[in-house]
Coordinates of C-alpha atoms in Angstrom, one line a residue:
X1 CA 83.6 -59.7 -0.2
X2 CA 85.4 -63.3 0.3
X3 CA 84.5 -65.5 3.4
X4 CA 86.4 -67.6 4.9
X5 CA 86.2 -71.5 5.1
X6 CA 84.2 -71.2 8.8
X7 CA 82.2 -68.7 7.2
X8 CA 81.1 -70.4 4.6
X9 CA 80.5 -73.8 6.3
X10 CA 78.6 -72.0 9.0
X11 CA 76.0 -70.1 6.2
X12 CA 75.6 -73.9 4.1
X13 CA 74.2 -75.0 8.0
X14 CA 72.2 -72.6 8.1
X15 CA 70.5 -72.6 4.9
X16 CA 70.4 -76.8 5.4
X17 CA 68.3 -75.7 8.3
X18 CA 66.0 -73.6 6.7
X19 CA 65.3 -74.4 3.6
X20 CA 63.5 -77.3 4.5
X21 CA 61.4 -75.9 7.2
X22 CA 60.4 -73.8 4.3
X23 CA 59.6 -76.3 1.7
X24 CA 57.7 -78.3 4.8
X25 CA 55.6 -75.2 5.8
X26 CA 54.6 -74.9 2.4
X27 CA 53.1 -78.0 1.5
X28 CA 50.6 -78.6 3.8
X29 CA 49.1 -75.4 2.6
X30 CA 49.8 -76.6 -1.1
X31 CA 47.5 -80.1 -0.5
X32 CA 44.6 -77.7 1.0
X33 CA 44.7 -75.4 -2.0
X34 CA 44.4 -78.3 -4.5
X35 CA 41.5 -80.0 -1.9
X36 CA 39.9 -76.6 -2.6
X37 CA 40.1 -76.6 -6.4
X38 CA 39.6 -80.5 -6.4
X39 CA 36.0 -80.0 -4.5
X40 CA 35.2 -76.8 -6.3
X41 CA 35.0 -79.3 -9.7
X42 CA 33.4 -81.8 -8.4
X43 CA 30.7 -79.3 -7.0
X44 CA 30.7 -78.4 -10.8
X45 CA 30.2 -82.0 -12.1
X46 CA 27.2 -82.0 -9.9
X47 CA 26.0 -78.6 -11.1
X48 CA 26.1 -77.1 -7.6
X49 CA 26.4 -73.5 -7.7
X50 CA 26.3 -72.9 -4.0
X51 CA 29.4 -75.6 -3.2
X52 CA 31.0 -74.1 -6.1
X53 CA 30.9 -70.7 -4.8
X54 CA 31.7 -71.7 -1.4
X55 CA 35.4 -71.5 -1.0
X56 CA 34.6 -68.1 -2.6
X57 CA 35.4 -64.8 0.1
X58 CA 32.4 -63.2 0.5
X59 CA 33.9 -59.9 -1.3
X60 CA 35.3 -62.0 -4.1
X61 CA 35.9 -60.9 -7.5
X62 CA 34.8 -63.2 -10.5
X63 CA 35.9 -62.2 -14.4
X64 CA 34.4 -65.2 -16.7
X65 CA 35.8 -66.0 -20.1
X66 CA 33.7 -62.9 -21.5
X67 CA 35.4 -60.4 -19.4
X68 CA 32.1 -60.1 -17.0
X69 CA 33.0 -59.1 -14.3
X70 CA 31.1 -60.2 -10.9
X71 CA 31.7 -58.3 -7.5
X72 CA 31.6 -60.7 -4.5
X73 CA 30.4 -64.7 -4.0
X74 CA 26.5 -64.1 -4.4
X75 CA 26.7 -62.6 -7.9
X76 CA 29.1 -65.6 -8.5
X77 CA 26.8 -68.2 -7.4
X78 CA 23.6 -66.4 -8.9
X79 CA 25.7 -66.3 -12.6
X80 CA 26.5 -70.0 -12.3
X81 CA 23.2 -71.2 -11.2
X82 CA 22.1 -70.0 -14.2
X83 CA 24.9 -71.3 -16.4
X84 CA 24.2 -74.9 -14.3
X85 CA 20.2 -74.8 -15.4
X86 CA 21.0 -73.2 -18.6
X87 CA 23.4 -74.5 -21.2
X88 CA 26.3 -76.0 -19.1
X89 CA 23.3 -78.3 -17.1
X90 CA 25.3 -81.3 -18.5
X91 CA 28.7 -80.1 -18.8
X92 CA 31.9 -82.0 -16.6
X93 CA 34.3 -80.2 -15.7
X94 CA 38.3 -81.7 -15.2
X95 CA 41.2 -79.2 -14.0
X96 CA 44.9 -79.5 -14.4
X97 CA 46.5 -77.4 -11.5
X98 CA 49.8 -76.2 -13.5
X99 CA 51.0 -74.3 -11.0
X100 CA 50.6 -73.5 -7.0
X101 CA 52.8 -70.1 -6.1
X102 CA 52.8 -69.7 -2.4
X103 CA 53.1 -65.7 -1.8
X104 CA 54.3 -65.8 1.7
X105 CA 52.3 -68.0 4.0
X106 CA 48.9 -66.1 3.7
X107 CA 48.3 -65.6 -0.3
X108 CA 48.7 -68.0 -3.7
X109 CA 48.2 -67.9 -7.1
X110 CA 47.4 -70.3 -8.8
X111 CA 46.9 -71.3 -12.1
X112 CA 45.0 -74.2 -14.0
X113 CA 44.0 -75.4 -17.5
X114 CA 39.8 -76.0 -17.3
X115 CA 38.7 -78.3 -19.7
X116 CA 34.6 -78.5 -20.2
X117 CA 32.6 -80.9 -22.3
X118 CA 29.1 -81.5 -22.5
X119 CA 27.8 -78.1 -23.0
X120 CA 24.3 -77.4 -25.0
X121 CA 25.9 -73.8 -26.2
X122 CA 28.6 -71.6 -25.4
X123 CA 28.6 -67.9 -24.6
X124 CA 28.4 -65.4 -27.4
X125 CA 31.7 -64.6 -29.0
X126 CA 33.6 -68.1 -27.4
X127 CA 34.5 -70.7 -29.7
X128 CA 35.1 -74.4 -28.9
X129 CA 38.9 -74.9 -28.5
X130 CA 38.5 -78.3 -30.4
X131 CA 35.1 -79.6 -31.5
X132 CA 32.7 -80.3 -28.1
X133 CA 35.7 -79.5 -26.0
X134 CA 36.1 -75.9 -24.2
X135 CA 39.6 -75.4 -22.8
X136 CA 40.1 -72.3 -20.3
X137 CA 43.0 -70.7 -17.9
X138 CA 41.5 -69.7 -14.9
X139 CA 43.7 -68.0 -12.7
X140 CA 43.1 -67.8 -8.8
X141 CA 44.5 -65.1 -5.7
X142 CA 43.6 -66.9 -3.1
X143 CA 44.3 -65.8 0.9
X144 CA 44.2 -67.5 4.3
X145 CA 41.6 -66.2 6.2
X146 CA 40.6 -67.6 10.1
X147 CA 43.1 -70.3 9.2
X148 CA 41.2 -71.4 6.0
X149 CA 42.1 -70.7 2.0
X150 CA 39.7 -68.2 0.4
X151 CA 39.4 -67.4 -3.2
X152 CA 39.7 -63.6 -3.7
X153 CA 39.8 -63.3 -7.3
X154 CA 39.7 -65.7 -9.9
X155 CA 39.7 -64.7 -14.0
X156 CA 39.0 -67.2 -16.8
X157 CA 40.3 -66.9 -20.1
X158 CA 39.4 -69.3 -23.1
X159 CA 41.9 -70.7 -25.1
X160 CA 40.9 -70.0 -28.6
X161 CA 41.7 -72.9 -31.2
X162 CA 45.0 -73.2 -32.9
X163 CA 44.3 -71.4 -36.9

């Protein structure tokens, strides 16, 4: 199909005018998402397993770098309180936020690198990804609910060390 000059002219207008407002809409929901993550480490550095949990929904899904799975934000919180009074007591936490996908306006993935030091032990079967350093990829579905960003699922996955 060829369009003419008016044509064309006329569609470039309109896609000046919305892509844009698009990219605008978007990143305002973008800065909450990394708030969210940004406060979810911290509560880690501080070995809180209630804030941790908290941006959780309450029918979450958790998978942790042993493929355990745990169904909904009390048996997320329960599992890291013990990890936070157990062998990751002393452990701090920094993420790199690699990437923030925005499905639509109510859902995201998104995906970071975890990098955890400190740790007395680590689970059975996980091997440090460089010597005292734990590097993970957790991956997070998050949705907007009542106007707020809830994690819905989130799955870690250590990165094993380079042979």
């Amino acid at each position: 199909m060829i369009y003419s000059r008016p044509t064309w002219i006329g569609m470039s207008a309109v896609l000046l005018v919305l892509i844009p407002s698009l990219v605008i809409a978007q990143v305002p929901d973008e800065i909450a998402i990394r708030k969210l993550l940004t406060e979810q480490t911290k509560a880690w550095n501080q070995h809180d397993a209630q804030s941790w949990v908290r941006d959780f929904s309450q029918d979450s899904d958790f998978i942790n770098i042993i493929g355990t799975h745990f169904a909904g934000q009390n048996a997320t919180r329960e599992r890291h309180a013990a990890l936070f009074s157990g062998i990751f007591k002393k452990t701090h936490l920094e993420v790199e936020i690699w990437k923030v996908r925005l499905i639509g306006s109510q859902a995201a993935i998104v995906e970071t690198v975890q990098t955890l030091r400190g740790y007395d032990a680590l689970p059975p079967g996980i091997e440090p990804t460089e010597p005292g350093v734990l590097r993970t990829r957790m991956k997070y579905v998050l949705q907007k609910q009542a106007g707020r960003w809830k994690i819905i699922s989130a799955q870690n996955t250590a990165i094993h060390p380079t042979p």
